Coordinates of C-alpha atoms and ligand atoms in Angstrom, one line a residue:
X1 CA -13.8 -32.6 1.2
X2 CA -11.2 -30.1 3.0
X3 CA -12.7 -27.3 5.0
X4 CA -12.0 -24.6 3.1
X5 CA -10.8 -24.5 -0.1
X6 CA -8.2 -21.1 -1.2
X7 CA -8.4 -20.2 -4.9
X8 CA -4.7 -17.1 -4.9
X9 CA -2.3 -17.3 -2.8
X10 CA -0.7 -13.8 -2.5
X11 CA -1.5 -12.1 0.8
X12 CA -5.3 -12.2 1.3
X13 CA -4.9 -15.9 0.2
X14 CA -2.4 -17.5 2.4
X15 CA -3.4 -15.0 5.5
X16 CA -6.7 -17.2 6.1
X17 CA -5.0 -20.2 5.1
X18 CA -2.3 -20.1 7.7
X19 CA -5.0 -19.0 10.3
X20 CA -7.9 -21.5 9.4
X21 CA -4.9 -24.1 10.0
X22 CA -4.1 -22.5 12.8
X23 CA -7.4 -22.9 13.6
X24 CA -7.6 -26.6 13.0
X25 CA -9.3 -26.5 9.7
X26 CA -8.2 -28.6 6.5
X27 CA -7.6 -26.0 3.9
X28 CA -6.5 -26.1 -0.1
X29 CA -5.2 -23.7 -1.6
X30 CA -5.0 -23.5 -5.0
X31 CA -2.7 -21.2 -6.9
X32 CA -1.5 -20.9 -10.8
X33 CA 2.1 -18.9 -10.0
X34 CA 4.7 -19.3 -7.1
X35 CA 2.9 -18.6 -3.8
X36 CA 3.4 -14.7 -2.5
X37 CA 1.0 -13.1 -5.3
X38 CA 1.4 -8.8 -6.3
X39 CA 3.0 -8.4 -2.9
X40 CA 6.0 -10.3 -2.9
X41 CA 6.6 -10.9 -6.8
X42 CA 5.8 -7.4 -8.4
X43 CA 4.9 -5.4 -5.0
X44 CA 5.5 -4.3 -1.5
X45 CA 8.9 -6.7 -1.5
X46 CA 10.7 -5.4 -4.9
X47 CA 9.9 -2.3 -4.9
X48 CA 10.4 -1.8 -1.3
X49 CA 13.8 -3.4 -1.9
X50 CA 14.7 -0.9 -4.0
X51 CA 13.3 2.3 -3.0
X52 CA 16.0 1.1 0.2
X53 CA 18.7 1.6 -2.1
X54 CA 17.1 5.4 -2.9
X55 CA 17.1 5.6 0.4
X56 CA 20.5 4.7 0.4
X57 CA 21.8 6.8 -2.4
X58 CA 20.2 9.9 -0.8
X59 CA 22.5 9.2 2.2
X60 CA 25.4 9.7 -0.1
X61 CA 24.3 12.3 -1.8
X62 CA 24.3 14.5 1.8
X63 CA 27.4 12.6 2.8
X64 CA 29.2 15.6 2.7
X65 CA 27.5 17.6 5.0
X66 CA 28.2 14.8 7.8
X67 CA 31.5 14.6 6.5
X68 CA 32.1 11.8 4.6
X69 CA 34.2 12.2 1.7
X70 CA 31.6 9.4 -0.9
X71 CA 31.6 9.6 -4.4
X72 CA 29.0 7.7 -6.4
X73 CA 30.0 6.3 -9.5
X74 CA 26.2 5.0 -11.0
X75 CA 24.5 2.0 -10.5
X76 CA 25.3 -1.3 -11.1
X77 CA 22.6 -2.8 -12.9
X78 CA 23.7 -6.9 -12.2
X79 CA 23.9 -6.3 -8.7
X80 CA 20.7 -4.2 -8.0
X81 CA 18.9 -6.9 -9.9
X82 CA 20.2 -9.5 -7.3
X83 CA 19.8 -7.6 -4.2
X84 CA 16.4 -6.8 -5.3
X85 CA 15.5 -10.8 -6.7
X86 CA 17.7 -11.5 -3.9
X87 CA 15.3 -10.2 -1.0
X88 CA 12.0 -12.0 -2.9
X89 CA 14.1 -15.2 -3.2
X90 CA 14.9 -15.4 0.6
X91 CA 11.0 -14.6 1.4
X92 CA 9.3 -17.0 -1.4
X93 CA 11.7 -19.6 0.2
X94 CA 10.4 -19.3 4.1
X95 CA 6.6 -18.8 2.7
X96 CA 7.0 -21.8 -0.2
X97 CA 7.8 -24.0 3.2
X98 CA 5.4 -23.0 5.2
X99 CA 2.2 -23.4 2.5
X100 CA 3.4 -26.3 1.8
X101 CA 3.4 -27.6 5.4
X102 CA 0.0 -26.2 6.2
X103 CA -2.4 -26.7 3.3
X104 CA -2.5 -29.3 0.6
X105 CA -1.3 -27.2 -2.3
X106 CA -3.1 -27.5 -6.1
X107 CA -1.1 -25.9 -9.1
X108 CA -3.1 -24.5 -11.5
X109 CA -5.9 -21.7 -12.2
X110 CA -9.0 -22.0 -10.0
X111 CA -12.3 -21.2 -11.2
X112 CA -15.7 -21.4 -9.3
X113 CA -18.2 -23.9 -10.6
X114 CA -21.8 -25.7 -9.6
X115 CA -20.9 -29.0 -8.7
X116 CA -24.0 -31.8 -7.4
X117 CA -25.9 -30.8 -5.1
X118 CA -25.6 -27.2 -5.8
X119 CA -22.5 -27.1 -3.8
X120 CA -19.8 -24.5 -5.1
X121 CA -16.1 -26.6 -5.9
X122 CA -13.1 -25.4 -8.0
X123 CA -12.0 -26.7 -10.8
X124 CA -8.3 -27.1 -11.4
X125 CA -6.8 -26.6 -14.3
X126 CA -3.3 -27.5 -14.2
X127 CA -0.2 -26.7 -16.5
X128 CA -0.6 -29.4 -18.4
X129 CA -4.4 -28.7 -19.3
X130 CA -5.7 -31.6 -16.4
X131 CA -8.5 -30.5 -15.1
X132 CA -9.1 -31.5 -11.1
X133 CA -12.2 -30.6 -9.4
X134 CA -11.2 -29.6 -5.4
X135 CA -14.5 -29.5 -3.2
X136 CA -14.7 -27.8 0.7
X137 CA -16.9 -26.9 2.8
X138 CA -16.4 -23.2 2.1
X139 CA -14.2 -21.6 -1.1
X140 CA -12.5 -18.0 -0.1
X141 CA -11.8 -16.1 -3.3
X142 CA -8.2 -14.6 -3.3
X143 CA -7.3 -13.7 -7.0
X144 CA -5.6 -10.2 -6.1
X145 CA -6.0 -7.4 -8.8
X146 CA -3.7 -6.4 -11.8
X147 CA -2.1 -3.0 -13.1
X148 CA -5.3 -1.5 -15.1
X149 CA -4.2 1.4 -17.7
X150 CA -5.9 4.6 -18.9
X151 CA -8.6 4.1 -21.5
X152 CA -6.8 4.5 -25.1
X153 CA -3.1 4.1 -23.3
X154 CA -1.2 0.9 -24.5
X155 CA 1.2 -0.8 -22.2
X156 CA 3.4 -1.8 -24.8
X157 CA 6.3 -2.9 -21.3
X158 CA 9.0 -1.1 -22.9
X159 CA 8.5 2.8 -23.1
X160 CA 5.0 2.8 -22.1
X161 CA 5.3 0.6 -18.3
X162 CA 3.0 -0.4 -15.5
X163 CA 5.0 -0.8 -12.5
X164 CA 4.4 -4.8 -13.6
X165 CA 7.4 -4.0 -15.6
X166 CA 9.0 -0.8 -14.5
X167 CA 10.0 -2.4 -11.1
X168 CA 12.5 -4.4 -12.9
X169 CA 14.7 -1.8 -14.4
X170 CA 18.8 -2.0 -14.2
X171 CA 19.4 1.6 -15.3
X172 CA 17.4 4.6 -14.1
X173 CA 15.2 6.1 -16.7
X174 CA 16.7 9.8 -17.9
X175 CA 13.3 11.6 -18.3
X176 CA 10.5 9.8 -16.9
X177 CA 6.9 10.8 -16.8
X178 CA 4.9 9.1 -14.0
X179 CA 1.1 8.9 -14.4
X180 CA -0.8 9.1 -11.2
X181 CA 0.0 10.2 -7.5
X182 CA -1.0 7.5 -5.8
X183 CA 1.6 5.0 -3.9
X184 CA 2.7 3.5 -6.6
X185 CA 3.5 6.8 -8.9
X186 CA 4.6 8.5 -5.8
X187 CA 7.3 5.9 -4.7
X188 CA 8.9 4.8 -8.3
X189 CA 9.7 9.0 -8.3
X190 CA 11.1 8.7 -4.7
X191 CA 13.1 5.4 -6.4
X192 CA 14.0 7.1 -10.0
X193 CA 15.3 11.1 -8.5
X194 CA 18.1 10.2 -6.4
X195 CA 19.5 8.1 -9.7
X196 CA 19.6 10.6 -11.8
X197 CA 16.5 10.9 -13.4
X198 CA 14.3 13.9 -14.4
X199 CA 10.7 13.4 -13.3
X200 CA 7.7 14.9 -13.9
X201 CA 4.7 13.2 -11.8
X202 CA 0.9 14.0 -13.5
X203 CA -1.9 13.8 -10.9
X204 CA -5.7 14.7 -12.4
X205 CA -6.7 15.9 -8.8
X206 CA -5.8 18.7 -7.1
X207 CA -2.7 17.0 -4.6
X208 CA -0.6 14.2 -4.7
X209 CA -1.6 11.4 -2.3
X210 CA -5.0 12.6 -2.7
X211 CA -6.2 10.1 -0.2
X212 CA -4.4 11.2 2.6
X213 CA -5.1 14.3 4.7
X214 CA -4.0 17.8 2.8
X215 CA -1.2 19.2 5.0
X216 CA 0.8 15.5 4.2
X217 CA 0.2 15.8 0.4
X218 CA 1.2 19.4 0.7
X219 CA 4.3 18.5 2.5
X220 CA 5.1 15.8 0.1
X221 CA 4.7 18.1 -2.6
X222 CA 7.3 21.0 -1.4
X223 CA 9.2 18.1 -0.4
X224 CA 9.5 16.8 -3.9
X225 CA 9.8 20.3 -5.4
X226 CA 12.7 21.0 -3.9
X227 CA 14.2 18.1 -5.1
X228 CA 13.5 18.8 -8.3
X229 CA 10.9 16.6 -8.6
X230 CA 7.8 18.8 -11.2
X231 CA 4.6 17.7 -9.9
X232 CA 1.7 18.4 -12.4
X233 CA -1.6 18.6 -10.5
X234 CA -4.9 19.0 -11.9
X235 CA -3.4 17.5 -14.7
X236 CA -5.6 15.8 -17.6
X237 CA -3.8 13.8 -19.6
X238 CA -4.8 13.9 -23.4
X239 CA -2.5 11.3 -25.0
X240 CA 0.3 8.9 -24.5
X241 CA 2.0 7.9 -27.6
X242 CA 5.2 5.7 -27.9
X243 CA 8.0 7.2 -30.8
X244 CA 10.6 4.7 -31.1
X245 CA 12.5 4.9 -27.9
X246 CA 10.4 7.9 -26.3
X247 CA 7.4 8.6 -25.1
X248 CA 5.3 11.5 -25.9
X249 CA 2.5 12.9 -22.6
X250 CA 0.2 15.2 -23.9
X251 CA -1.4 17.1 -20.5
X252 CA -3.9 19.8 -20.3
X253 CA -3.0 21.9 -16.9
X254 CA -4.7 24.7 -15.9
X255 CA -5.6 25.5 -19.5
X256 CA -2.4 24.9 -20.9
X257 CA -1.6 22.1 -23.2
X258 CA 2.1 21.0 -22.6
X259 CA 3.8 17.7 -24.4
X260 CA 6.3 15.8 -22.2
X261 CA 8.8 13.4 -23.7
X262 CA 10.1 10.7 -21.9
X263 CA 12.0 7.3 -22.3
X264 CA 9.7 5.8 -20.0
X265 CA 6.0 6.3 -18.9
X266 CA 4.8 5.0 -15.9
X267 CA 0.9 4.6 -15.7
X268 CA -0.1 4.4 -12.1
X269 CA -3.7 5.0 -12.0
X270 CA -5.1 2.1 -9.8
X271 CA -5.4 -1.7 -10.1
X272 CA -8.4 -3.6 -11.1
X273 CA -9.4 -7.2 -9.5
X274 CA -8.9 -10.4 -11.2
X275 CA -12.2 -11.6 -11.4
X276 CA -12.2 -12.4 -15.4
X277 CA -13.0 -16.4 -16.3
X278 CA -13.1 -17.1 -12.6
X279 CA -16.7 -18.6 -12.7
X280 CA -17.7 -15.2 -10.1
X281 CA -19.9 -13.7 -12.9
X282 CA -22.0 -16.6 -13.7
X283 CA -22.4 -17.0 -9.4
X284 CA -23.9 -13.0 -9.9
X285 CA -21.7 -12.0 -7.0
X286 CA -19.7 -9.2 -9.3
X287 CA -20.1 -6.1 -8.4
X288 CA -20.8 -3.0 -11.4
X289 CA -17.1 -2.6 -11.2
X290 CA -15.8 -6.3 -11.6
X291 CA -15.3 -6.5 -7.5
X292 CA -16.5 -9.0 -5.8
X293 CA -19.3 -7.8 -3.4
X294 CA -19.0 -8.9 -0.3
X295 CA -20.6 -7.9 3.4
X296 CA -18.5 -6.7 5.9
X297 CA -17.1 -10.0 6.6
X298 CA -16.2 -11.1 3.4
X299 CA -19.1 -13.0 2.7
X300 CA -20.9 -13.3 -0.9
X301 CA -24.2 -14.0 -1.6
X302 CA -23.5 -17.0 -2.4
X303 CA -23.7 -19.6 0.5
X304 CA -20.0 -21.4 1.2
X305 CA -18.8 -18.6 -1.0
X306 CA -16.0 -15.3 0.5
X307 CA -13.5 -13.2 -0.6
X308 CA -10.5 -11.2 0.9
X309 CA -7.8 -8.5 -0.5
X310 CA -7.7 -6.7 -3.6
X311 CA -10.4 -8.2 -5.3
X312 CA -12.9 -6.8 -3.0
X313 CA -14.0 -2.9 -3.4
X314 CA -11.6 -2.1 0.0
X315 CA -8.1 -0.6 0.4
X316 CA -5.4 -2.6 -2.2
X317 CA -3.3 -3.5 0.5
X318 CA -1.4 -6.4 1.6
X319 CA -2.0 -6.1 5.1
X320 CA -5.9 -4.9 4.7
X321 CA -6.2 -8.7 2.8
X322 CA -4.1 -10.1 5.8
X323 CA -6.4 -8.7 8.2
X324 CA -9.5 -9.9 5.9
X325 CA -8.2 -13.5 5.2
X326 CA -7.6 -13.7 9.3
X327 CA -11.7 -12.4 9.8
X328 CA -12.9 -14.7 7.3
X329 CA -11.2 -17.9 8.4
X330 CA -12.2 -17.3 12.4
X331 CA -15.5 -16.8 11.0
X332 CA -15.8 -20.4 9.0
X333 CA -14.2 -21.7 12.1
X334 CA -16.8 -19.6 14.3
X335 CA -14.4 -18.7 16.7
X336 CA -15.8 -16.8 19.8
X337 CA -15.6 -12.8 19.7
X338 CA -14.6 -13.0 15.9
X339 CA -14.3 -9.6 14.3
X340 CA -15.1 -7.9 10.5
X341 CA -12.1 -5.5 9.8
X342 CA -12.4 -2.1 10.5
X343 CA -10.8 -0.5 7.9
X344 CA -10.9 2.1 9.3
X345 CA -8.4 1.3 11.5
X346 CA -6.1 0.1 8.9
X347 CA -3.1 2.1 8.6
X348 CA -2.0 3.4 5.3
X349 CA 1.8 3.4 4.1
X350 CA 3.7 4.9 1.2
X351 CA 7.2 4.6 1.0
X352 CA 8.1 8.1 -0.6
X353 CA 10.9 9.7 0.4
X354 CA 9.4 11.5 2.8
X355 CA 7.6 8.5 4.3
X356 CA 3.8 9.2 4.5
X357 CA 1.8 7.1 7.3
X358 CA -2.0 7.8 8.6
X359 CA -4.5 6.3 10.4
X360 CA -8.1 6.9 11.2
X361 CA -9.6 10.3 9.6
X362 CA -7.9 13.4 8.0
X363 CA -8.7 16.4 9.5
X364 CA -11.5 16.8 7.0
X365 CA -13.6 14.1 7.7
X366 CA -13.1 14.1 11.3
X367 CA -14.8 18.0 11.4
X368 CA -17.6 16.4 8.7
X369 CA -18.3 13.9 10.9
X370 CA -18.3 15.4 14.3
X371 CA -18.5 19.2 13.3
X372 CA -15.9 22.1 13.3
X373 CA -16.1 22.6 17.3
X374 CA -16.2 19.2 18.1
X375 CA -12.5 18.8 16.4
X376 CA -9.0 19.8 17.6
X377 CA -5.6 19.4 15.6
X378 CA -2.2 19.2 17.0
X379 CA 1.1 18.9 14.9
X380 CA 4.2 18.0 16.4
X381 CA 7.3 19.4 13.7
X382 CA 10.5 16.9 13.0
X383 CA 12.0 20.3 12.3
X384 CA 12.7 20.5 16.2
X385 CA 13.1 16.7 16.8
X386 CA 17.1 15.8 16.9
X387 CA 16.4 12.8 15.3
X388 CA 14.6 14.9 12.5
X389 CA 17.6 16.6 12.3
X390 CA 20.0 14.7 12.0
X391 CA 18.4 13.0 9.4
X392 CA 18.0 16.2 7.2
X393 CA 14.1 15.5 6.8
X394 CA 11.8 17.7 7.9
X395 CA 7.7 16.6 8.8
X396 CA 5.8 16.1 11.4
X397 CA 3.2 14.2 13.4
X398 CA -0.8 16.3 13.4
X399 CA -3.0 14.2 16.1
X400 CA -6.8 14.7 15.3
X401 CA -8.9 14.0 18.2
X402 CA -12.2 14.8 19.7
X403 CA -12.6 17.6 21.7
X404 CA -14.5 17.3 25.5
X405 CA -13.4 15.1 28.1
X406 CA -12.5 15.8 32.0
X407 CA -10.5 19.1 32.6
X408 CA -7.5 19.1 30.9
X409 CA -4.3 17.4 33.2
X410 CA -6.9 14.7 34.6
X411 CA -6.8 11.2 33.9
X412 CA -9.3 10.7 30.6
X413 CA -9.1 15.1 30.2
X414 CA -7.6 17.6 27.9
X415 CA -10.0 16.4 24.6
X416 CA -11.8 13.1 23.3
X417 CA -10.5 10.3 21.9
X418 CA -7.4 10.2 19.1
X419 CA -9.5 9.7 15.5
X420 CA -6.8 10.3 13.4
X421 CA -3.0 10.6 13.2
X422 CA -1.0 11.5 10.5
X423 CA 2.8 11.3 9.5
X424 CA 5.2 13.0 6.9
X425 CA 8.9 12.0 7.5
X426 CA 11.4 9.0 8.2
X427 CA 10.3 6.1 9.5
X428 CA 6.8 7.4 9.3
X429 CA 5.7 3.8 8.4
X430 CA 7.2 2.5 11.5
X431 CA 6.2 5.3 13.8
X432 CA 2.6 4.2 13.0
X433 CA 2.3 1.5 14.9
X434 CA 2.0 3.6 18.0
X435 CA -1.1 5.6 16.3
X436 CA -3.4 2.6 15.2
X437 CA -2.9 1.6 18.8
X438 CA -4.6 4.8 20.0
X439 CA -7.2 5.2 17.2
X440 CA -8.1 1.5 17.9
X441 CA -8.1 1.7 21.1
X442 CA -9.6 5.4 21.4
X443 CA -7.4 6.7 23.8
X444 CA -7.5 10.1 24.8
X445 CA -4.3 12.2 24.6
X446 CA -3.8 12.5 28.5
X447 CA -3.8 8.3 28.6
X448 CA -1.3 9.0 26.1
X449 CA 0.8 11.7 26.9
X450 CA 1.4 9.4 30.1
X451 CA 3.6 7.4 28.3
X452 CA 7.0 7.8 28.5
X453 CA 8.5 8.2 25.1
X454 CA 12.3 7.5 24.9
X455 CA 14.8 10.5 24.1
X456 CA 16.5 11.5 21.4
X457 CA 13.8 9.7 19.2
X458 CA 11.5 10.0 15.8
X459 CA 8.8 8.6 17.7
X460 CA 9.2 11.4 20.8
X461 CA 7.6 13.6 18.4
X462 CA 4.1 11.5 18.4
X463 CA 4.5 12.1 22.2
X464 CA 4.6 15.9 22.1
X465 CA 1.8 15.6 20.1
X466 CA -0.2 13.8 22.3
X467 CA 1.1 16.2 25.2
X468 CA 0.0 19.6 23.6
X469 CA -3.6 17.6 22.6
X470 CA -4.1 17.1 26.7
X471 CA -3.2 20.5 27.1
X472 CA 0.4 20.0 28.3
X473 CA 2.4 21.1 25.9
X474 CA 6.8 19.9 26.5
X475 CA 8.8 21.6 23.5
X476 CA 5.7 22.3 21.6
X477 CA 3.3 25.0 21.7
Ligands
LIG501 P1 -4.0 4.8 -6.5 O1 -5.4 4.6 -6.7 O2 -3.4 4.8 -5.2 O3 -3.5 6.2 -7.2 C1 -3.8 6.4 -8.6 C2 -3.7 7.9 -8.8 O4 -3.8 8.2 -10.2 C3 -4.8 8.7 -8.1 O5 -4.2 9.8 -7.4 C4 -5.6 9.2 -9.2 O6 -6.2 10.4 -9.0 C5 -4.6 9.3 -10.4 N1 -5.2 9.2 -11.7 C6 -6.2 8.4 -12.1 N2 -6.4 8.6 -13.5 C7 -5.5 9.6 -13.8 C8 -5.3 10.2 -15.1 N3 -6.0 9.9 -16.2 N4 -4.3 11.2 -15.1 C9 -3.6 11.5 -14.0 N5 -3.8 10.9 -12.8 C10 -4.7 9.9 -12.7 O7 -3.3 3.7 -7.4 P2 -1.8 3.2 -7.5 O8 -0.8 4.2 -7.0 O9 -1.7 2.7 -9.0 O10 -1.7 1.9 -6.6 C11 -2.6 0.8 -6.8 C12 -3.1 0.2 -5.5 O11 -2.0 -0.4 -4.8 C13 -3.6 1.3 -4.5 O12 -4.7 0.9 -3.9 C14 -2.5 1.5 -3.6 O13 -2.9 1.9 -2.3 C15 -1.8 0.1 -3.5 N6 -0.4 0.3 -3.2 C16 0.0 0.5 -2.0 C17 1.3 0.8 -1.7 C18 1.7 1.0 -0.3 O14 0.9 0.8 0.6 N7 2.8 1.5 0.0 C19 2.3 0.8 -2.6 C20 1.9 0.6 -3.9 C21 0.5 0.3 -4.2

């Protein structure tokens, strides 16, 4: 009888393994794959990897205008394959090691069932068809999600892709048509462009990253425009069709029907969670959607019974189902001052070129919340940062914070607390760190416009931000 049994071990999975052992709990965890799950297999890691080589390439392309006599002679298929399987190798190998030294490790696929007494177990069913039923005190539900498709669209992995398979390409696409704005559309165009490739990117809303707050997905947008880059908003997508070797998008935008061929077509409309022949539907604890319904802390209805990560109804992200698979385990272990997650004080990340990173609320919700006059803005432009210069990006930092507080140029005056802080631009999804301290902390900008930021830097622009919010503007106005 271990303490808590795991059934995934991606992110959410291994996150409240590690810390229940940390925690001095005996924990299982059973998985069917190699441990690392979406994230490190068909995720974050590859696809990170190689939007580095973008990154990369777009250096050269500019190399010129720093002076660097570079010419680029195409891509070599073999050897972005093993830089790319190269960088999940290294990290399966560390995490491999470490599950192994802190759980007892079952290989197979999980699925919840009523064993004597009521009690919930897992039953095992290995490779090999041998079935092994694993009992704990609790069982944490980490199955992740998969790539779902639009309704009538078939993934055929060739032409028609999720980014399941179109993470693993050798040779950029020519003409690609990328369906869905989200992260995942948004970075494979920041990954395909600098190859070569002509892309069109169809988003049914009205702005790309519609999540995030409007002046980023507007500065994304022109950013991507002028790199030739067509962005189809509003877009409705009518029919995908595979023709041989091509792919055929029929959108509807604005009124006007438009047919785009492509050799490949990426569908990146959202992921769905893994909850099919996992015993959850017969424990009732699905939610209308195939989530798996959950209170704040993870906790099912089910006595014994959680979940973390991406196959509850909160933000797909690895490190939301870190943060989730820590809350859950120092709950089971009951540890003192234990948390839920806040989400939302998790920071959000896309790896576009340029970066995108926020925290806390867009503009818009922070004046639906605390109304219009109760709201200020302050954006900080890269335009006039050397570092932003020098890098040939342009964005910026906007700070939304409360307004009120002592007079401004007093400790705790010049406005409220910091709700929200949003960044377009290198490094943006480094530079957050310093934001989800402020938003989680609520600082006000005076506490933070104390700080001394260092010079020539990316981050120095957060700092000017926070400076013109307390009323003291620097460089800025
Ligand atoms: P998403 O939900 O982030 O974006 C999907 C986009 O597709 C949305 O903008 C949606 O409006 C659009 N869409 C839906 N149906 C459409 C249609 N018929 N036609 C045109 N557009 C349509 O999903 P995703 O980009 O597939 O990513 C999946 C999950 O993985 C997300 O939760 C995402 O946050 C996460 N993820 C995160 C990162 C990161 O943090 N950097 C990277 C990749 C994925």
């Amino acid at each position: 009888m271990h303490d808590i049994v795991v059934v995934g071990g991606g992110p959410g999975g291994y996150a409240t393994a590690f810390r229940a052992a940390a925690r001095g709990l005996d924990v299982a965890l059973v998985e069917a794959d190699k441990v690392g799950g979406t994230c490190l297999h068909r995720g974050c890691i590859p696809s990170k990897a190689v939007l580095h080589v973008a990154e990369v390439l777009e250096e050269v392309h500019r190399a010129d205008v720093m002076g660097l006599r570079v010419t680029y002679d195409g891509l070599d298929g073999d050897a972005l394959s093993g830089f790319r399987e190269g960088v999940i190798t290294r990290m399966f190998k560390g995490l491999d090691f470490l599950v192994s030294k802190r759980t007892t490790r079952h290989h197979g696929r999980g699925r919840l069932v009523t064993g004597d007494g009521g009690r919930v177990e897992v039953e095992v069913t290995g490779e090999d068809g041998e079935i092994t039923r694993v009992q704990g005190r609790h069982v944490v539900i980490a199955t992740g999600s998969y790539a779902r498709s639009l309704p009538g669209v078939e993934i055929d992995g060739e032409v028609v892709q999720t980014s399941d398979q179109a993470l693993w390409f050798t040779e950029a696409p020519r003409r690609a048509v990328i369906i869905g704005a989200g992260a995942i559309g948004m970075e494979f165009a920041s990954m395909w462009r600098p190859m070569g490739s002509e892309v069109t990117v169809v988003e049914a809303l009205e702005r790309v990253l519609p999540l995030e707050d409007v002046d980023c997905s507007a500065a994304v947008a022109k950013a991507y425009g002028q790199r030739g880059i067509e962005v189809l908003t509003s877009a409705r997508v009518q029919s995908v069709e595979r023709d041989g070797d091509s792919g055929r998008v029929v959108v509807e935008v604005q009124g006007e029907v438009r047919t785009l061929e492509a050799d490949r077509v990426l569908v990146a409309t959202g992921r769905g969670p893994n909850t099919a022949d996992l015993g959850a539907d017969e424990l009732g604890i699905l939610d209308e959607r195939g989530f798996v319904a959950t209170d704040d802390w993870g906790a099912t209805k089910v006595d014994g019974v959680w979940a973390v990560g991406d196959v509850r109804p909160t933000l797909a992200l690895a490190h939301a189902a870190f943060a989730e698979g820590f809350a859950v385990a120092d709950r089971i272990a009951d540890v003192d001052g234990a948390q839920p997650v806040d989400h939302t004080q998790t920071p959000r990340v896309t790896y576009c070129h340029p970066e995108v990173a926020s925290v806390g609320l867009t503009e818009a919700q922070a004046r639906e919340r605390f109304g219009d006059d109760a709201v200020a803005v302050e954006t900080s432009s890269l335009r006039h940062n050397a570092k932003g210069i020098l890098t040939g990006t342009e964005g910026f930092v906007k700070v939304v914070h409360r307004t009120g507080g002592a007079p401004t140029g007093a400790p705790g005056g010049g406005g409220g607390p910091v709700v929200g802080v949003h960044i377009v631009g290198p490094h943006a999804t480094d530079l957050i760190a310093e934001a989800t301290l402020a938003t989680t902390w609520e600082a006000v900008p005076s506490e933070l416009a104390a700080i001394t930021h260092a010079h020539p830097s990316l981050y120095e622009a957060m700092g000017e931000a926070f400076q013109s919010a307390a009323g003291l503007p620097f460089h800025g106005a």
